[in-house]
Amino acid sequence: DAGITQSPRHKVTETGTPVTLRCHQTENHRYMYWYRQDPGHGLRLIHYSYGVKDTDKGEVSDGYSVSRSKTEDFLLTLESATSSQTSVYFCAISGGRGPYNEQFFGPGTRLTVL
Amino acid sequence: AQSVTQLDSQVPVFEEAPVELRCNYSSSVSVYLFWYVQYPNQGLQLLLKYLSGSTLVKGINGFEAEFNKSQTSFHLRKPSVHISDTAEYFCAVIVTGGGNKLTFGTGTQLKVEL
């Protein structure tokens, strides 16, 4: 298994509070991604990173920000959580020599916003 | 923008029967195609991928898929399923020139019954 960990694994928070989710990898891969998974929607890309301090938006980025200060860590922040952000969040990494490579996924973080 | 369609949200099948999970994509440029499996309360695991070459690709756990460019399809098949194959299956695509970003289908829940 690819060396990807996510923390916390479960979190319950209240509307309006800030939340930060952490993704940590030990594979030294260049690309890191944050997805959210909701019933009927599959996985949707929130933000991704193609290097330290290099990030870009995905299809559902509103209300989320990210940071990557080190190769191994990719943080996802909900500045002011809303109930619509209740979801399961997955981090993924990819690397390799080719321009297009499969992504490896972490175990997920289940976030509930009350 | 590219999209991925998994028409069947649920597929029930008896153990030892064959199964086909359908996936169609829309893109006018070259694509790279993937199937992932998600077991309950776990992250996603790569089943197989098509990057180039033979259009019939074999993956783990006895699964295979065939890339059909004219029909823009990448259906997943297994000749004989087992109870342990019960899981959710996601088709995903990377479009050339679009960065290493995956677009996922909404998933197909495969339920294998005795």
PDB file of C-alpha atoms in Angstrom:
ATOM      1  CA  ASP A   1       0.000   0.000   0.000  1.00  0.00           C
ATOM      2  CA  ALA A   2       1.116   3.498  -0.786  1.00  0.00           C
ATOM      3  CA  GLY A   3       2.237   5.384   2.295  1.00  0.00           C
ATOM      4  CA  ILE A   4      -0.634   7.815   2.737  1.00  0.00           C
ATOM      5  CA  THR A   5      -2.196   8.751   6.036  1.00  0.00           C
ATOM      6  CA  GLN A   6      -5.014  11.136   6.790  1.00  0.00           C
ATOM      7  CA  SER A   7      -5.822  12.811  10.068  1.00  0.00           C
ATOM      8  CA  PRO A   8      -8.154  12.958  11.748  1.00  0.00           C
ATOM      9  CA  ARG A   9     -10.078   9.909  10.528  1.00  0.00           C
ATOM     10  CA  HIS A  10     -13.328  11.150  12.012  1.00  0.00           C
ATOM     11  CA  LYS A  11     -14.403  14.620  13.064  1.00  0.00           C
ATOM     12  CA  VAL A  12     -17.630  16.203  14.215  1.00  0.00           C
ATOM     13  CA  THR A  13     -17.753  19.976  14.280  1.00  0.00           C
ATOM     14  CA  GLU A  14     -20.249  22.801  14.375  1.00  0.00           C
ATOM     15  CA  THR A  15     -21.286  25.184  11.639  1.00  0.00           C
ATOM     16  CA  GLY A  16     -19.023  28.200  11.409  1.00  0.00           C
ATOM     17  CA  THR A  17     -15.934  26.634  12.939  1.00  0.00           C
ATOM     18  CA  PRO A  18     -12.654  26.242  11.042  1.00  0.00           C
ATOM     19  CA  VAL A  19     -11.475  22.729  10.238  1.00  0.00           C
ATOM     20  CA  THR A  20      -8.148  21.486   8.901  1.00  0.00           C
ATOM     21  CA  LEU A  21      -7.598  18.038   7.483  1.00  0.00           C
ATOM     22  CA  ARG A  22      -4.110  16.686   6.968  1.00  0.00           C
ATOM     23  CA  CYS A  23      -2.735  14.350   4.335  1.00  0.00           C
ATOM     24  CA  HIS A  24       0.744  12.928   4.802  1.00  0.00           C
ATOM     25  CA  GLN A  25       2.684  10.826   2.298  1.00  0.00           C
ATOM     26  CA  THR A  26       5.962   8.944   2.535  1.00  0.00           C
ATOM     27  CA  GLU A  27       6.296   8.259  -1.225  1.00  0.00           C
ATOM     28  CA  ASN A  28       7.841  11.591  -2.266  1.00  0.00           C
ATOM     29  CA  HIS A  29       5.227  11.907  -5.022  1.00  0.00           C
ATOM     30  CA  ARG A  30       4.859  15.209  -6.797  1.00  0.00           C
ATOM     31  CA  TYR A  31       1.074  15.368  -7.096  1.00  0.00           C
ATOM     32  CA  MET A  32      -1.391  15.433  -4.218  1.00  0.00           C
ATOM     33  CA  TYR A  33      -5.157  15.777  -4.383  1.00  0.00           C
ATOM     34  CA  TRP A  34      -8.156  16.338  -2.175  1.00  0.00           C
ATOM     35  CA  TYR A  35     -11.533  14.831  -3.101  1.00  0.00           C
ATOM     36  CA  ARG A  36     -14.881  14.677  -1.448  1.00  0.00           C
ATOM     37  CA  GLN A  37     -17.186  11.696  -1.801  1.00  0.00           C
ATOM     38  CA  ASP A  38     -20.950  12.057  -1.605  1.00  0.00           C
ATOM     39  CA  PRO A  39     -23.698   9.568  -2.488  1.00  0.00           C
ATOM     40  CA  GLY A  40     -24.717   9.870  -6.107  1.00  0.00           C
ATOM     41  CA  HIS A  41     -21.743  12.072  -7.003  1.00  0.00           C
ATOM     42  CA  GLY A  42     -18.778   9.743  -6.901  1.00  0.00           C
ATOM     43  CA  LEU A  43     -15.567  11.561  -6.044  1.00  0.00           C
ATOM     44  CA  ARG A  44     -15.145  15.208  -6.921  1.00  0.00           C
ATOM     45  CA  LEU A  45     -11.865  17.063  -6.965  1.00  0.00           C
ATOM     46  CA  ILE A  46     -11.584  19.964  -4.516  1.00  0.00           C
ATOM     47  CA  HIS A  47      -7.972  21.108  -4.954  1.00  0.00           C
ATOM     48  CA  TYR A  48      -4.734  19.603  -6.073  1.00  0.00           C
ATOM     49  CA  SER A  49      -1.026  20.325  -5.828  1.00  0.00           C
ATOM     50  CA  TYR A  50       1.690  19.749  -8.395  1.00  0.00           C
ATOM     51  CA  GLY A  51       4.567  20.717  -6.139  1.00  0.00           C
ATOM     52  CA  VAL A  52       5.507  22.548  -2.962  1.00  0.00           C
ATOM     53  CA  LYS A  53       3.512  25.789  -2.827  1.00  0.00           C
ATOM     54  CA  ASP A  54       1.959  24.995  -6.224  1.00  0.00           C
ATOM     55  CA  THR A  55      -1.769  24.385  -5.995  1.00  0.00           C
ATOM     56  CA  ASP A  56      -4.826  24.750  -8.185  1.00  0.00           C
ATOM     57  CA  LYS A  57      -8.587  24.506  -7.912  1.00  0.00           C
ATOM     58  CA  GLY A  58     -10.728  21.539  -8.764  1.00  0.00           C
ATOM     59  CA  GLU A  59     -14.408  21.427  -9.642  1.00  0.00           C
ATOM     60  CA  VAL A  60     -15.794  21.995  -6.123  1.00  0.00           C
ATOM     61  CA  SER A  61     -13.289  24.375  -4.532  1.00  0.00           C
ATOM     62  CA  ASP A  62     -15.657  26.995  -3.071  1.00  0.00           C
ATOM     63  CA  GLY A  63     -15.348  27.144   0.710  1.00  0.00           C
ATOM     64  CA  TYR A  64     -12.036  25.270   0.766  1.00  0.00           C
ATOM     65  CA  SER A  65      -8.406  26.302   0.788  1.00  0.00           C
ATOM     66  CA  VAL A  66      -5.212  24.241   0.701  1.00  0.00           C
ATOM     67  CA  SER A  67      -1.571  24.574   1.517  1.00  0.00           C
ATOM     68  CA  ARG A  68       1.520  22.558   0.765  1.00  0.00           C
ATOM     69  CA  SER A  69       4.677  23.753   2.483  1.00  0.00           C
ATOM     70  CA  LYS A  70       6.456  20.399   2.302  1.00  0.00           C
ATOM     71  CA  THR A  71       6.408  17.604  -0.260  1.00  0.00           C
ATOM     72  CA  GLU A  72       4.924  15.176   2.216  1.00  0.00           C
ATOM     73  CA  ASP A  73       2.049  17.252   3.609  1.00  0.00           C
ATOM     74  CA  PHE A  74      -1.083  18.628   1.973  1.00  0.00           C
ATOM     75  CA  LEU A  75      -3.580  20.453   4.180  1.00  0.00           C
ATOM     76  CA  LEU A  76      -7.230  21.093   3.414  1.00  0.00           C
ATOM     77  CA  THR A  77      -8.926  23.895   5.361  1.00  0.00           C
ATOM     78  CA  LEU A  78     -12.583  24.702   5.687  1.00  0.00           C
ATOM     79  CA  GLU A  79     -12.450  28.314   6.883  1.00  0.00           C
ATOM     80  CA  SER A  80     -16.020  28.276   8.175  1.00  0.00           C
ATOM     81  CA  ALA A  81     -17.616  24.858   7.974  1.00  0.00           C
ATOM     82  CA  THR A  82     -21.170  24.470   6.677  1.00  0.00           C
ATOM     83  CA  SER A  83     -23.528  21.500   6.780  1.00  0.00           C
ATOM     84  CA  SER A  84     -23.108  21.061   3.017  1.00  0.00           C
ATOM     85  CA  GLN A  85     -19.482  20.191   3.679  1.00  0.00           C
ATOM     86  CA  THR A  86     -20.454  17.076   5.598  1.00  0.00           C
ATOM     87  CA  SER A  87     -18.769  14.404   3.536  1.00  0.00           C
ATOM     88  CA  VAL A  88     -16.008  11.848   3.349  1.00  0.00           C
ATOM     89  CA  TYR A  89     -12.737  13.427   2.259  1.00  0.00           C
ATOM     90  CA  PHE A  90     -10.039  11.500   0.471  1.00  0.00           C
ATOM     91  CA  CYS A  91      -6.473  12.449  -0.204  1.00  0.00           C
ATOM     92  CA  ALA A  92      -4.635  10.950  -3.167  1.00  0.00           C
ATOM     93  CA  ILE A  93      -1.102  11.048  -4.511  1.00  0.00           C
ATOM     94  CA  SER A  94       0.468  10.287  -7.853  1.00  0.00           C
ATOM     95  CA  GLY A  95       3.941  10.283  -9.283  1.00  0.00           C
ATOM     96  CA  GLY A  96       6.174   8.371 -11.579  1.00  0.00           C
ATOM     97  CA  ARG A  97       7.999   9.205 -14.757  1.00  0.00           C
ATOM     98  CA  GLY A  98       5.088   9.416 -17.144  1.00  0.00           C
ATOM     99  CA  PRO A  99       2.863  12.470 -17.519  1.00  0.00           C
ATOM    100  CA  TYR A 100      -0.216  10.521 -16.498  1.00  0.00           C
ATOM    101  CA  ASN A 101      -0.190   8.123 -13.624  1.00  0.00           C
ATOM    102  CA  GLU A 102      -2.639   6.326 -11.440  1.00  0.00           C
ATOM    103  CA  GLN A 103      -3.548   7.891  -8.154  1.00  0.00           C
ATOM    104  CA  PHE A 104      -3.241   6.168  -4.792  1.00  0.00           C
ATOM    105  CA  PHE A 105      -5.789   6.982  -2.142  1.00  0.00           C
ATOM    106  CA  GLY A 106      -5.662   7.444   1.578  1.00  0.00           C
ATOM    107  CA  PRO A 107      -8.179   5.867   3.999  1.00  0.00           C
ATOM    108  CA  GLY A 108     -10.441   8.903   4.158  1.00  0.00           C
ATOM    109  CA  THR A 109     -11.713  11.347   6.764  1.00  0.00           C
ATOM    110  CA  ARG A 110     -15.379  11.365   7.686  1.00  0.00           C
ATOM    111  CA  LEU A 111     -16.423  14.922   8.538  1.00  0.00           C
ATOM    112  CA  THR A 112     -19.781  15.802  10.040  1.00  0.00           C
ATOM    113  CA  VAL A 113     -20.808  19.449  10.331  1.00  0.00           C
ATOM    114  CA  LEU A 114     -23.740  19.979  12.697  1.00  0.00           C
TER     115      LEU A 114
ATOM    116  CA  ALA B   1     -15.273  19.150 -20.343  1.00  0.00           C
ATOM    117  CA  GLN B   2     -14.974  15.423 -20.069  1.00  0.00           C
ATOM    118  CA  SER B   3     -17.508  13.314 -18.252  1.00  0.00           C
ATOM    119  CA  VAL B   4     -17.827   9.707 -17.191  1.00  0.00           C
ATOM    120  CA  THR B   5     -21.136   7.857 -17.108  1.00  0.00           C
ATOM    121  CA  GLN B   6     -21.825   4.737 -15.130  1.00  0.00           C
ATOM    122  CA  LEU B   7     -25.407   3.979 -16.024  1.00  0.00           C
ATOM    123  CA  ASP B   8     -25.972   1.280 -13.428  1.00  0.00           C
ATOM    124  CA  SER B   9     -25.987   2.521  -9.855  1.00  0.00           C
ATOM    125  CA  GLN B  10     -26.521  -1.002  -8.516  1.00  0.00           C
ATOM    126  CA  VAL B  11     -25.849  -4.428 -10.004  1.00  0.00           C
ATOM    127  CA  PRO B  12     -27.034  -7.522  -8.127  1.00  0.00           C
ATOM    128  CA  VAL B  13     -25.544 -10.830  -9.220  1.00  0.00           C
ATOM    129  CA  PHE B  14     -25.341 -14.360  -7.898  1.00  0.00           C
ATOM    130  CA  GLU B  15     -22.041 -15.856  -6.867  1.00  0.00           C
ATOM    131  CA  GLU B  16     -20.105 -17.557  -9.673  1.00  0.00           C
ATOM    132  CA  ALA B  17     -22.117 -15.690 -12.330  1.00  0.00           C
ATOM    133  CA  PRO B  18     -20.415 -13.351 -14.810  1.00  0.00           C
ATOM    134  CA  VAL B  19     -20.758  -9.606 -14.442  1.00  0.00           C
ATOM    135  CA  GLU B  20     -20.234  -6.522 -16.575  1.00  0.00           C
ATOM    136  CA  LEU B  21     -20.120  -3.003 -15.166  1.00  0.00           C
ATOM    137  CA  ARG B  22     -20.572  -0.350 -17.810  1.00  0.00           C
ATOM    138  CA  CYS B  23     -18.604   2.840 -18.233  1.00  0.00           C
ATOM    139  CA  ASN B  24     -18.823   5.413 -20.996  1.00  0.00           C
ATOM    140  CA  TYR B  25     -16.860   8.610 -21.298  1.00  0.00           C
ATOM    141  CA  SER B  26     -17.162  11.740 -23.379  1.00  0.00           C
ATOM    142  CA  SER B  27     -14.011  13.274 -24.734  1.00  0.00           C
ATOM    143  CA  SER B  28     -12.805  14.302 -28.144  1.00  0.00           C
ATOM    144  CA  VAL B  29      -9.150  13.842 -27.235  1.00  0.00           C
ATOM    145  CA  SER B  30      -7.085  10.915 -26.050  1.00  0.00           C
ATOM    146  CA  VAL B  31      -7.882   9.583 -22.638  1.00  0.00           C
ATOM    147  CA  TYR B  32      -6.423   7.334 -20.009  1.00  0.00           C
ATOM    148  CA  LEU B  33      -8.924   5.121 -18.230  1.00  0.00           C
ATOM    149  CA  PHE B  34      -9.048   3.545 -14.795  1.00  0.00           C
ATOM    150  CA  TRP B  35     -11.257   1.347 -12.678  1.00  0.00           C
ATOM    151  CA  TYR B  36     -11.107   1.629  -8.906  1.00  0.00           C
ATOM    152  CA  VAL B  37     -12.796  -0.488  -6.243  1.00  0.00           C
ATOM    153  CA  GLN B  38     -13.918   0.695  -2.828  1.00  0.00           C
ATOM    154  CA  TYR B  39     -14.723  -1.795  -0.102  1.00  0.00           C
ATOM    155  CA  PRO B  40     -16.929  -0.603   2.770  1.00  0.00           C
ATOM    156  CA  ASN B  41     -15.312   2.068   4.937  1.00  0.00           C
ATOM    157  CA  GLN B  42     -12.095   2.006   2.974  1.00  0.00           C
ATOM    158  CA  GLY B  43     -10.293   4.138   0.429  1.00  0.00           C
ATOM    159  CA  LEU B  44     -10.128   3.428  -3.279  1.00  0.00           C
ATOM    160  CA  GLN B  45      -7.884   0.743  -4.712  1.00  0.00           C
ATOM    161  CA  LEU B  46      -6.790   0.586  -8.344  1.00  0.00           C
ATOM    162  CA  LEU B  47      -8.228  -2.423 -10.199  1.00  0.00           C
ATOM    163  CA  LEU B  48      -6.775  -1.780 -13.629  1.00  0.00           C
ATOM    164  CA  LYS B  49      -5.793   0.942 -16.065  1.00  0.00           C
ATOM    165  CA  TYR B  50      -5.588   1.627 -19.775  1.00  0.00           C
ATOM    166  CA  LEU B  51      -2.802   3.956 -20.857  1.00  0.00           C
ATOM    167  CA  SER B  52      -1.952   2.640 -24.329  1.00  0.00           C
ATOM    168  CA  GLY B  53      -1.372  -0.561 -26.267  1.00  0.00           C
ATOM    169  CA  SER B  54      -3.688  -3.560 -26.087  1.00  0.00           C
ATOM    170  CA  THR B  55      -7.289  -2.552 -25.642  1.00  0.00           C
ATOM    171  CA  LEU B  56      -7.955  -5.515 -23.350  1.00  0.00           C
ATOM    172  CA  VAL B  57      -6.437  -4.920 -19.964  1.00  0.00           C
ATOM    173  CA  LYS B  58      -6.295  -7.301 -17.067  1.00  0.00           C
ATOM    174  CA  GLY B  59      -6.353  -6.239 -13.464  1.00  0.00           C
ATOM    175  CA  ILE B  60      -6.327  -7.654  -9.997  1.00  0.00           C
ATOM    176  CA  ASN B  61      -8.830 -10.144  -8.593  1.00  0.00           C
ATOM    177  CA  GLY B  62      -9.650 -11.592 -12.029  1.00  0.00           C
ATOM    178  CA  PHE B  63     -11.176  -8.429 -13.465  1.00  0.00           C
ATOM    179  CA  GLU B  64     -10.577  -7.201 -16.995  1.00  0.00           C
ATOM    180  CA  ALA B  65     -11.766  -4.292 -19.104  1.00  0.00           C
ATOM    181  CA  GLU B  66     -11.842  -3.471 -22.774  1.00  0.00           C
ATOM    182  CA  PHE B  67     -11.220  -0.037 -24.207  1.00  0.00           C
ATOM    183  CA  ASN B  68     -13.477   0.674 -27.184  1.00  0.00           C
ATOM    184  CA  LYS B  69     -12.584   3.988 -28.749  1.00  0.00           C
ATOM    185  CA  SER B  70     -15.404   4.021 -31.301  1.00  0.00           C
ATOM    186  CA  GLN B  71     -18.006   3.478 -28.598  1.00  0.00           C
ATOM    187  CA  THR B  72     -16.123   5.562 -26.011  1.00  0.00           C
ATOM    188  CA  SER B  73     -16.554   2.751 -23.509  1.00  0.00           C
ATOM    189  CA  PHE B  74     -14.423   0.970 -20.931  1.00  0.00           C
ATOM    190  CA  HIS B  75     -16.609  -1.778 -19.489  1.00  0.00           C
ATOM    191  CA  LEU B  76     -15.385  -3.904 -16.601  1.00  0.00           C
ATOM    192  CA  ARG B  77     -15.949  -7.653 -16.632  1.00  0.00           C
ATOM    193  CA  LYS B  78     -15.390 -10.696 -14.501  1.00  0.00           C
ATOM    194  CA  PRO B  79     -16.341 -14.200 -15.651  1.00  0.00           C
ATOM    195  CA  SER B  80     -17.203 -15.524 -12.195  1.00  0.00           C
ATOM    196  CA  VAL B  81     -17.787 -13.310  -9.171  1.00  0.00           C
ATOM    197  CA  HIS B  82     -17.259 -14.105  -5.532  1.00  0.00           C
ATOM    198  CA  ILE B  83     -18.960 -12.804  -2.412  1.00  0.00           C
ATOM    199  CA  SER B  84     -15.789 -10.866  -1.641  1.00  0.00           C
ATOM    200  CA  ASP B  85     -16.275  -8.818  -4.832  1.00  0.00           C
ATOM    201  CA  THR B  86     -19.168  -6.987  -3.192  1.00  0.00           C
ATOM    202  CA  ALA B  87     -18.028  -3.360  -3.278  1.00  0.00           C
ATOM    203  CA  GLU B  88     -18.468  -0.096  -5.121  1.00  0.00           C
ATOM    204  CA  TYR B  89     -16.684   0.295  -8.425  1.00  0.00           C
ATOM    205  CA  PHE B  90     -15.663   3.601  -9.965  1.00  0.00           C
ATOM    206  CA  CYS B  91     -14.636   4.328 -13.514  1.00  0.00           C
ATOM    207  CA  ALA B  92     -12.360   7.340 -13.999  1.00  0.00           C
ATOM    208  CA  VAL B  93     -10.651   9.177 -16.849  1.00  0.00           C
ATOM    209  CA  ILE B  94      -7.675  11.456 -17.339  1.00  0.00           C
ATOM    210  CA  VAL B  95      -7.830  13.605 -20.446  1.00  0.00           C
ATOM    211  CA  THR B  96      -4.569  14.387 -22.227  1.00  0.00           C
ATOM    212  CA  GLY B  97      -3.592  17.994 -21.829  1.00  0.00           C
ATOM    213  CA  GLY B  98      -5.703  18.368 -18.713  1.00  0.00           C
ATOM    214  CA  GLY B  99      -3.056  17.713 -16.135  1.00  0.00           C
ATOM    215  CA  ASN B 100      -2.990  14.580 -14.055  1.00  0.00           C
ATOM    216  CA  LYS B 101      -6.583  15.075 -12.901  1.00  0.00           C
ATOM    217  CA  LEU B 102      -9.096  12.266 -12.612  1.00  0.00           C
ATOM    218  CA  THR B 103     -12.777  12.650 -13.419  1.00  0.00           C
ATOM    219  CA  PHE B 104     -14.867   9.964 -11.754  1.00  0.00           C
ATOM    220  CA  GLY B 105     -18.154   8.365 -12.607  1.00  0.00           C
ATOM    221  CA  THR B 106     -20.816   8.174  -9.910  1.00  0.00           C
ATOM    222  CA  GLY B 107     -20.024   4.546  -9.112  1.00  0.00           C
ATOM    223  CA  THR B 108     -21.715   1.150  -9.400  1.00  0.00           C
ATOM    224  CA  GLN B 109     -22.527  -0.864  -6.317  1.00  0.00           C
ATOM    225  CA  LEU B 110     -21.917  -4.533  -7.031  1.00  0.00           C
ATOM    226  CA  LYS B 111     -23.768  -6.840  -4.681  1.00  0.00           C
ATOM    227  CA  VAL B 112     -22.933 -10.515  -4.929  1.00  0.00           C
ATOM    228  CA  GLU B 113     -25.520 -12.865  -3.459  1.00  0.00           C
ATOM    229  CA  LEU B 114     -25.407 -16.547  -2.622  1.00  0.00           C
TER     230      LEU B 114
END
